[in-house]
mmCIF file of C-alpha atoms in Angstrom:
data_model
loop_
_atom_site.group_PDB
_atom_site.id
_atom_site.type_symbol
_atom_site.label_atom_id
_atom_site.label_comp_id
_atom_site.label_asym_id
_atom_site.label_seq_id
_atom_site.Cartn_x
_atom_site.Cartn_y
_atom_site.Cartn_z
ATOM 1 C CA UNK A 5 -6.477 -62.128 -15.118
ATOM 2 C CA UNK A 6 -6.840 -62.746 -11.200
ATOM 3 C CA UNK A 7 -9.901 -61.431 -9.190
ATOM 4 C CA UNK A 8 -6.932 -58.917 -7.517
ATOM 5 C CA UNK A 9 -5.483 -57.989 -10.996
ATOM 6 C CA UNK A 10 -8.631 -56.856 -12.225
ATOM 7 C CA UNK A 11 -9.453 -55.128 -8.961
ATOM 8 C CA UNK A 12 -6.048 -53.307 -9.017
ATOM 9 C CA UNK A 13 -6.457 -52.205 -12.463
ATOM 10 C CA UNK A 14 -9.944 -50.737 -11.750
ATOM 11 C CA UNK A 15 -8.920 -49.062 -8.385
ATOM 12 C CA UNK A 16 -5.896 -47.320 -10.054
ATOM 13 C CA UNK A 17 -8.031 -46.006 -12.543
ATOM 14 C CA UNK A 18 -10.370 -44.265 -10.146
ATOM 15 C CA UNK A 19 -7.353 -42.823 -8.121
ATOM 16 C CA UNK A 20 -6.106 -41.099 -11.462
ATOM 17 C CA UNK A 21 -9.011 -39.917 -12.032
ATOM 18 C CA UNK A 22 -8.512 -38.749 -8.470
ATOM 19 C CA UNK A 23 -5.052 -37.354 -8.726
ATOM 20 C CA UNK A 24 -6.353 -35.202 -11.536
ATOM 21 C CA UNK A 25 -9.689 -33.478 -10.195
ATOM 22 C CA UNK A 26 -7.175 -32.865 -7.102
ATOM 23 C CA UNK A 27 -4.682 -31.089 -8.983
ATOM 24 C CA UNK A 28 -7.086 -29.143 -11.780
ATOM 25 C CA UNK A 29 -7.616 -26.321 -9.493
ATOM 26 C CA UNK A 30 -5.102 -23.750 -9.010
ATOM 27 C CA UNK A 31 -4.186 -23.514 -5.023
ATOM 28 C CA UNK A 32 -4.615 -19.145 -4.089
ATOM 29 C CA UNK A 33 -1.005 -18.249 -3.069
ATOM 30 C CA UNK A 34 2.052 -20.122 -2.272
ATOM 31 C CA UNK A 35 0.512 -22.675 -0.076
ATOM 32 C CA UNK A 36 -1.001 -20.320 2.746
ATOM 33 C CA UNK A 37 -4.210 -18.200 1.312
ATOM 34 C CA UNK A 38 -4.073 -14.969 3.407
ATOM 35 C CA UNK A 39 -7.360 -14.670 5.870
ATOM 36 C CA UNK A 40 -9.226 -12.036 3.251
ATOM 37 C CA UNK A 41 -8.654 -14.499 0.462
ATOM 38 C CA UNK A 42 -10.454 -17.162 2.249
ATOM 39 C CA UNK A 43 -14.056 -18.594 0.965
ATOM 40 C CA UNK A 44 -15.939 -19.501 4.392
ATOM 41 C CA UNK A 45 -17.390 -22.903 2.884
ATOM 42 C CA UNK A 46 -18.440 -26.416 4.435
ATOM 43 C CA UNK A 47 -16.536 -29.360 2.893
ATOM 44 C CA UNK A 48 -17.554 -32.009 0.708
ATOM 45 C CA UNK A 49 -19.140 -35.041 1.337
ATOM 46 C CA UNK A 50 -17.073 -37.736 0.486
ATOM 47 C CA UNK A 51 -17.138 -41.164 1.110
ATOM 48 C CA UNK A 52 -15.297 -44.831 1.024
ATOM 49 C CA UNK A 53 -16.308 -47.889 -1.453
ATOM 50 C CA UNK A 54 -16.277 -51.423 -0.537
ATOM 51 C CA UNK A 55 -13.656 -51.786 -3.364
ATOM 52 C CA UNK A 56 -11.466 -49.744 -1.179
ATOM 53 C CA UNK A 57 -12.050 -52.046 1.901
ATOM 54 C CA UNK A 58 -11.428 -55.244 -0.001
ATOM 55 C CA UNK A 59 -7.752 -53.875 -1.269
ATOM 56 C CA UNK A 60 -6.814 -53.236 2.175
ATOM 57 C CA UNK A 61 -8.088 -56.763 3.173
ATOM 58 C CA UNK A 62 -5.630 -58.155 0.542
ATOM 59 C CA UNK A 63 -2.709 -55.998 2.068
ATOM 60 C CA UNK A 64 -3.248 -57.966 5.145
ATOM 61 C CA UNK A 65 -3.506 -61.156 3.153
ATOM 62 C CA UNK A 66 -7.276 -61.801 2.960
ATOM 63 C CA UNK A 67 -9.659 -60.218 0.284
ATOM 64 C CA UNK A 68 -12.995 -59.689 2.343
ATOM 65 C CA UNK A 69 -16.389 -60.143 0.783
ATOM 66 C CA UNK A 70 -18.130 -56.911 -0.211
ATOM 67 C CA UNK A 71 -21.544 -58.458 1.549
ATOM 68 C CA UNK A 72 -19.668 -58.733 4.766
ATOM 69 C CA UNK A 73 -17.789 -55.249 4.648
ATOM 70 C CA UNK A 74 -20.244 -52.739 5.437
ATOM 71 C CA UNK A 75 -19.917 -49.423 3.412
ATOM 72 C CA UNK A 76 -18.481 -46.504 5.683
ATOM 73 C CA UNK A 77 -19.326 -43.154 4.332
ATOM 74 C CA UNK A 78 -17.207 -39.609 5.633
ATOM 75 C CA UNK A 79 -19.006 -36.700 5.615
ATOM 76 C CA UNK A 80 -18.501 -32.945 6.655
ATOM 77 C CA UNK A 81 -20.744 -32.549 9.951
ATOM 78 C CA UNK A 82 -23.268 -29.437 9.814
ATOM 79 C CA UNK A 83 -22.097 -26.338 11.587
ATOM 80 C CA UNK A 84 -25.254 -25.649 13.582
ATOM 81 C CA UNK A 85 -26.014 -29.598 14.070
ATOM 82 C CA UNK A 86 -24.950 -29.475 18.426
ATOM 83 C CA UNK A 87 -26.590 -32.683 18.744
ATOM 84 C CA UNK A 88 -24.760 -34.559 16.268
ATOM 85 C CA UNK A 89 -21.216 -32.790 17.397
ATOM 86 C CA UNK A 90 -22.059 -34.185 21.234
ATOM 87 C CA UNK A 91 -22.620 -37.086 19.334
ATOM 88 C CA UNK A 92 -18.885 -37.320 17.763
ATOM 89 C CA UNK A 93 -17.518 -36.118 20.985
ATOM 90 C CA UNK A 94 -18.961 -39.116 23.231
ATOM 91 C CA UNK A 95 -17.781 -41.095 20.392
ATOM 92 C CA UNK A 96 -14.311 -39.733 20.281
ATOM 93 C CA UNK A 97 -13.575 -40.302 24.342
ATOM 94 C CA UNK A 98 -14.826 -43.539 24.241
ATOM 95 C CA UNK A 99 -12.619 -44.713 20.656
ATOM 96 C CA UNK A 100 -9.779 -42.444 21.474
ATOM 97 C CA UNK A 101 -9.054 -41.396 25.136
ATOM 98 C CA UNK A 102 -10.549 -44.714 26.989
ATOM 99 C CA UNK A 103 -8.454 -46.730 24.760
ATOM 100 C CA UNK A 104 -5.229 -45.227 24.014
ATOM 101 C CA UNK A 105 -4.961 -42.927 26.670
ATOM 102 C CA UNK A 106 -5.825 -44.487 29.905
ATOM 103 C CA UNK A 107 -4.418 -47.101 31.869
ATOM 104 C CA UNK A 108 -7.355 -48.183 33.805
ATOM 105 C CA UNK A 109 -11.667 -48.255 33.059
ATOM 106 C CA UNK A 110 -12.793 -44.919 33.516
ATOM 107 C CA UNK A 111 -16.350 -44.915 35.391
ATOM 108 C CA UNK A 112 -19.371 -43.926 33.408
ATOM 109 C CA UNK A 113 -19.653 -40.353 35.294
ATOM 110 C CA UNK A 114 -16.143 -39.731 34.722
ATOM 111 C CA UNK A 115 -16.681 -40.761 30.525
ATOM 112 C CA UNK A 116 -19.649 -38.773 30.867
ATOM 113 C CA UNK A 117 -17.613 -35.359 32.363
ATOM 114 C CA UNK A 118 -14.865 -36.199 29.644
ATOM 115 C CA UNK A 119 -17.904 -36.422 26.718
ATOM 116 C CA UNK A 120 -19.139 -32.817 28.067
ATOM 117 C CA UNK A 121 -15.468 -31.359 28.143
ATOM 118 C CA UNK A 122 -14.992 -32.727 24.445
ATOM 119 C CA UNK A 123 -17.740 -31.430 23.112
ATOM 120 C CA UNK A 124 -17.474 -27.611 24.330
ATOM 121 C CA UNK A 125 -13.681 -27.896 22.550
ATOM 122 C CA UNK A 126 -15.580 -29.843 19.616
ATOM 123 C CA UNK A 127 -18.029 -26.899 19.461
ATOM 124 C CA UNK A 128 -15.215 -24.311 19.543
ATOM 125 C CA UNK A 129 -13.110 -25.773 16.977
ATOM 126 C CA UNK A 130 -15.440 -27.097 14.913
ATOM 127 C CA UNK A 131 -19.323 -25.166 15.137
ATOM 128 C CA UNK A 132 -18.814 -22.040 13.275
ATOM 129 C CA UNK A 133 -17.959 -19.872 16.191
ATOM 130 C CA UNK A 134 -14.962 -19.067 14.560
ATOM 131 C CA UNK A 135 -14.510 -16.885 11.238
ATOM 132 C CA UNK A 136 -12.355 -19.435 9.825
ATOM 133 C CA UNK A 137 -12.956 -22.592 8.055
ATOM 134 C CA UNK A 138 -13.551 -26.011 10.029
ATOM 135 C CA UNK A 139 -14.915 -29.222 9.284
ATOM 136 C CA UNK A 140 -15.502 -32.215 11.554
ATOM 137 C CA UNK A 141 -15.939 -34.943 9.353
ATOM 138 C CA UNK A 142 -17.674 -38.270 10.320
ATOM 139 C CA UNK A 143 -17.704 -41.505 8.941
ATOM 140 C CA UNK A 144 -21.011 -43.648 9.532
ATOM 141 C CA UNK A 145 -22.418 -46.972 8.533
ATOM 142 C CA UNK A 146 -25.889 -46.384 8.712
ATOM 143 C CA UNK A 147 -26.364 -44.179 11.677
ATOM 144 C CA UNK A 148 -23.474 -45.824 13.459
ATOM 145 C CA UNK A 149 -20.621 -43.479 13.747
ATOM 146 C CA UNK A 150 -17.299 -45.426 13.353
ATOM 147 C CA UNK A 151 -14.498 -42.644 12.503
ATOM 148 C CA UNK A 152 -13.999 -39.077 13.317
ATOM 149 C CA UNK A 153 -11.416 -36.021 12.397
ATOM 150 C CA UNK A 154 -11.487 -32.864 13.058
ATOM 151 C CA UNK A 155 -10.072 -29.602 9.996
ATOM 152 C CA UNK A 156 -9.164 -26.704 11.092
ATOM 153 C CA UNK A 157 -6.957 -23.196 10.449
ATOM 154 C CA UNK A 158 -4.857 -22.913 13.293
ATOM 155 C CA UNK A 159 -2.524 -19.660 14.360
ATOM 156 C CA UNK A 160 0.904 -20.558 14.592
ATOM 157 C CA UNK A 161 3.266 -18.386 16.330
ATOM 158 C CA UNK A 162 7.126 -17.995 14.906
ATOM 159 C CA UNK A 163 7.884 -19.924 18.089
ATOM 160 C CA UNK A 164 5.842 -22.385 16.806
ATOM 161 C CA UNK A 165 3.119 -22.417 19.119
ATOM 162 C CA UNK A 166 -0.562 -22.589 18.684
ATOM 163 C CA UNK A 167 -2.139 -19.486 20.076
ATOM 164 C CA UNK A 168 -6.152 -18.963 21.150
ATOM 165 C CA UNK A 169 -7.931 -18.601 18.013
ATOM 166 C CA UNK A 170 -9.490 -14.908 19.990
ATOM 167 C CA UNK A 171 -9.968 -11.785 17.155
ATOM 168 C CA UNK A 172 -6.928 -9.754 18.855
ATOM 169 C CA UNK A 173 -4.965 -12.908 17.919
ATOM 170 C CA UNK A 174 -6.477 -13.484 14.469
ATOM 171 C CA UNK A 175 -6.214 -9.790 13.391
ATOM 172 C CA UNK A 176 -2.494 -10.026 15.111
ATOM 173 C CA UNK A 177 -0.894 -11.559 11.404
ATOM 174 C CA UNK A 178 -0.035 -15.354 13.571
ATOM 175 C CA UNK A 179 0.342 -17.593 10.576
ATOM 176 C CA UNK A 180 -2.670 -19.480 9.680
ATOM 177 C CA UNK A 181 -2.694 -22.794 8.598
ATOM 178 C CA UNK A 182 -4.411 -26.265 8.736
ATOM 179 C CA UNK A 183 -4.383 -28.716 11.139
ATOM 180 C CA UNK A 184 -5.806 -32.068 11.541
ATOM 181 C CA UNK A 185 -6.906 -33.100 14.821
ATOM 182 C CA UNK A 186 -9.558 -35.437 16.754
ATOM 183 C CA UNK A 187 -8.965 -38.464 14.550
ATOM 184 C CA UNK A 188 -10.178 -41.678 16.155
ATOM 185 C CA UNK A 189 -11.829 -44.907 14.876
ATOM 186 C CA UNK A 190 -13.912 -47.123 16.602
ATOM 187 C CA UNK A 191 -11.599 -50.234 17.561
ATOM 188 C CA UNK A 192 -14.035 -53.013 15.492
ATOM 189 C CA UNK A 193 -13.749 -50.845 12.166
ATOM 190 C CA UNK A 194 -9.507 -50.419 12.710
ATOM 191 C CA UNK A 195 -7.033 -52.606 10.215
ATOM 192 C CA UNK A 196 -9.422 -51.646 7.430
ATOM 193 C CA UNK A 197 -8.014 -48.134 6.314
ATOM 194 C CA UNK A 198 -10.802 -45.935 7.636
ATOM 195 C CA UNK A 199 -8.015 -44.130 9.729
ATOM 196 C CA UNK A 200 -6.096 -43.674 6.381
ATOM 197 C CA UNK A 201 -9.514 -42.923 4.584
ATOM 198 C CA UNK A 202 -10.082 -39.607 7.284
ATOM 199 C CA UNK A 203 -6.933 -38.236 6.735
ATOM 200 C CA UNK A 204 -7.426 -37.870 2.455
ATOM 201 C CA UNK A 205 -10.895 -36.910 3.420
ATOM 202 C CA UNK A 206 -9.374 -33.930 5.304
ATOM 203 C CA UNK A 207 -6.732 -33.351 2.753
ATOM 204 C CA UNK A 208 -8.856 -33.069 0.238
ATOM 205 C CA UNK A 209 -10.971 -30.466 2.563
ATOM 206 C CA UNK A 210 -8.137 -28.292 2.978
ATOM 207 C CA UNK A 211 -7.215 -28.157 -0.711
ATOM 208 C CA UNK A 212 -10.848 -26.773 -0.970
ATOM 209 C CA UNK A 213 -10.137 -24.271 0.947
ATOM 210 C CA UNK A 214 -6.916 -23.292 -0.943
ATOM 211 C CA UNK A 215 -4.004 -24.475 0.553
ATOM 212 C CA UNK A 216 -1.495 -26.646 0.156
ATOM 213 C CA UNK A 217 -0.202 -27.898 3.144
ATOM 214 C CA UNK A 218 -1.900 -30.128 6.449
ATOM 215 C CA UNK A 219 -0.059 -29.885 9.945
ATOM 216 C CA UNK A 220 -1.421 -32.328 13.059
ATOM 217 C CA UNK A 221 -0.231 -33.084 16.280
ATOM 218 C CA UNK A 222 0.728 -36.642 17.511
ATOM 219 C CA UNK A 223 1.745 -37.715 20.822
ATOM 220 C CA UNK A 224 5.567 -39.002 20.362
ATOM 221 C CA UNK A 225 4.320 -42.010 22.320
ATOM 222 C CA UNK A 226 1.238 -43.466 20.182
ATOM 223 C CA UNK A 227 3.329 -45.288 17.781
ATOM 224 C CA UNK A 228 0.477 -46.477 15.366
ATOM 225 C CA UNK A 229 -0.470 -42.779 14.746
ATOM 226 C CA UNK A 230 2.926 -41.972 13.491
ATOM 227 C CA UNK A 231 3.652 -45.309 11.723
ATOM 228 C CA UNK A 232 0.225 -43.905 9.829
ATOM 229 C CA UNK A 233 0.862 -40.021 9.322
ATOM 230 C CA UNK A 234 4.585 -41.382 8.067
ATOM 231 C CA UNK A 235 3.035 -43.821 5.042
ATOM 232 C CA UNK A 236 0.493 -41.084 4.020
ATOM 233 C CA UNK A 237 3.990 -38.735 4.048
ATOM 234 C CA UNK A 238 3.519 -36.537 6.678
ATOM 235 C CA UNK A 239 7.032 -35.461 7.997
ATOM 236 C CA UNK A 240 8.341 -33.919 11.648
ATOM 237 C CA UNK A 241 8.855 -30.149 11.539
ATOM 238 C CA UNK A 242 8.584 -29.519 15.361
ATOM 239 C CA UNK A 243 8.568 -31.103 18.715
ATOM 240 C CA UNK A 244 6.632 -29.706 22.034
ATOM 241 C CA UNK A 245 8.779 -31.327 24.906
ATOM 242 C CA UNK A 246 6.392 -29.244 27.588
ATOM 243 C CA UNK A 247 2.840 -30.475 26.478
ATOM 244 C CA UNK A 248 0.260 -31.823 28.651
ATOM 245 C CA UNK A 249 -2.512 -34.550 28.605
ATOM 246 C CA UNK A 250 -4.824 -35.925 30.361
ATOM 247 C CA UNK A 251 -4.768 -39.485 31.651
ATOM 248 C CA UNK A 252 -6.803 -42.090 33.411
ATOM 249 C CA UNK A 253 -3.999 -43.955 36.124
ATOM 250 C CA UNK A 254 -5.172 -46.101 38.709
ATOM 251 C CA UNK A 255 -5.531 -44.334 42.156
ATOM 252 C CA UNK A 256 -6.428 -45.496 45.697
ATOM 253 C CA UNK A 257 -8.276 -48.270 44.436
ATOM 254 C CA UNK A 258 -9.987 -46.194 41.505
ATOM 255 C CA UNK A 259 -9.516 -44.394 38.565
ATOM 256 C CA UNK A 260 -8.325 -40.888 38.344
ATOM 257 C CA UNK A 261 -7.525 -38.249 35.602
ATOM 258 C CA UNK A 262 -4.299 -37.221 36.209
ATOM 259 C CA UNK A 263 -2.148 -34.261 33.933
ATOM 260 C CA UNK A 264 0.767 -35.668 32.688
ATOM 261 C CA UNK A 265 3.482 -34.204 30.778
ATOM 262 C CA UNK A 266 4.033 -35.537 27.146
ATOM 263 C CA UNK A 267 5.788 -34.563 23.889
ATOM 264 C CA UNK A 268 3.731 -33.991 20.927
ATOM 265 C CA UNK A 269 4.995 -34.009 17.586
ATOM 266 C CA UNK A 270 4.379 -31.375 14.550
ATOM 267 C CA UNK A 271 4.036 -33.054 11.618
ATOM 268 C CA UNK A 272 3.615 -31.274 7.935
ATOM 269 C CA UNK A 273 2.433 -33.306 4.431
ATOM 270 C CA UNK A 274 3.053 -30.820 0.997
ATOM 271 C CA UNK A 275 -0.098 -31.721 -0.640
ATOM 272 C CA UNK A 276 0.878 -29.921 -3.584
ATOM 273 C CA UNK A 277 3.423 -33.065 -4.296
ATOM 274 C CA UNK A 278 1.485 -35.637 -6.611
ATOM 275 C CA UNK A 279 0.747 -39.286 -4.979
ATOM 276 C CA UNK A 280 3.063 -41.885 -6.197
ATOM 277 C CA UNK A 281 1.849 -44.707 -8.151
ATOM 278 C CA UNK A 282 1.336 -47.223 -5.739
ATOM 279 C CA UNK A 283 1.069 -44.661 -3.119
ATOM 280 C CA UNK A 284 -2.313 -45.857 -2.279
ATOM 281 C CA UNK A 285 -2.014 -49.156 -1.723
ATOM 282 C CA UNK A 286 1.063 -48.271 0.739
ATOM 283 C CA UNK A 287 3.642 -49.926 -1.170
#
């Protein structure tokens, strides 16, 4: 048996295993717990193995060396830890927004402006302030942070909209339901699955808290995100045509942040539908 044989054979035996912890607890429902049913509860800790690192070497042809893949591990970031979420949120402009989303080197006050911006959303979302379940989940090696994504229960108008998560608005019956959002990676950990690794981490938050379904929100125009959220089986439902971004363009010489309009894209994954067998390997 080849060094890949055995390693398949012992990596499909741990994502059985897997597959049936996910599926032993009954989901509250039909897929969208109402807000009184809800059990106000950080995630779980989880975390990635070198094993999984070395299988998604060999998809791209290589098998790397455990000692030379560091182990990443994803875990829910405390509520009341600020410092840490300012943390994530420098983290996330500099991974996310000064590489996909500009077209010229922001300036260190302007990343620093960004940071603070990111971080009062961050807290909003993500620090408790809310009476509804959210997660931020981190992945670290060491006390590196190299991965980020954000869990949250969104209100969803019938126009499909997402409305101000305000107490008029939550006692107003909008549909609540998760959403995945803030996912970056820092560009020397990409091509290694992390980004895949983040978005079971938050599936398997949002089966904790009882339901059955994860919406997020891609730009129409970052084509590795969706080549991603379509492998893992995520699906359009809805498109936003009068959206708005933020952008770094090239200006009089410097760099300015500039609104632009851009299309985001809804898409939905049914969690309650079992992985297929070679589902995680992406074949």
């Amino acid at each position: 048996m080849s060094r890949f044989d055995a390693l398949l054979c012992i990596a499909l035996a741990i994502h059985f295993a897997q597959t049936i912890d996910a599926f032993s607890t009954p989901f509250v429902g039909s897929g969208r717990p109402a807000l009184s049913q809800l059990q106000f509860k950080p995630a779980i800790c989880l975390g990635s193995t070198p094993l999984g690192d070395r299988l998604a070497g060999h998809r791209r042809g290589s098998i790397r060396a455990t000692a030379t893949a560091p182990s990443v591990v994803i875990e829910a970031n405390p509520e009341s830890d600020t410092q840490s979420l300012k943390t994530v949120a420098e983290f996330f402009v500099a991974a996310f927004f000064q590489d996909y989303k500009a077209e010229a080197t922001l300036s260190r006050e302007q990343l620093k402006r960004l940071g603070g911006e990111q971080f009062a959303d961050m807290r909003q979302r993500y620090g408790g302030y809310v009476p509804l379940p959210s997660a931020m989940l981190v992945a670290r090696t060491g006390e590196e942070i190299v991965g980020c994504a954000g869990l949250e229960i969104a209100l969803v108008s019938q126009n499909n909209k997402l409305m101000p998560k305000t107490r008029a608005n939550i006692e107003a019956g909008y549909t609540a339901r998760p959403l995945l959002a803030n996912l970056a990676v820092s560009p020397n950990f990409r091509r290694q699955g992390l980004a895949r690794q983040l978005c079971i981490a938050g599936e398997d938050t949002v089966r904790s808290w009882g339901y059955t379904e994860l919406l997020l929100l891609v730009e129409s125009a970052n084509e590795p995100a969706l080549r991603l959220y379509k492998s893992l089986g995520y699906s359009e439902v809805w498109r936003d045509d009068t959206a708005t971004a933020s952008k770094a363009v090239p200006y009089a010489g410097t760099v300015a942040l500039q609104k632009v309009q851009v299309c985001n894209i809804a898409m939905r994954k049914d969690l309650t539908k079992k992985p297929g067998l070679f589902g995680m390997f992406g074949f």
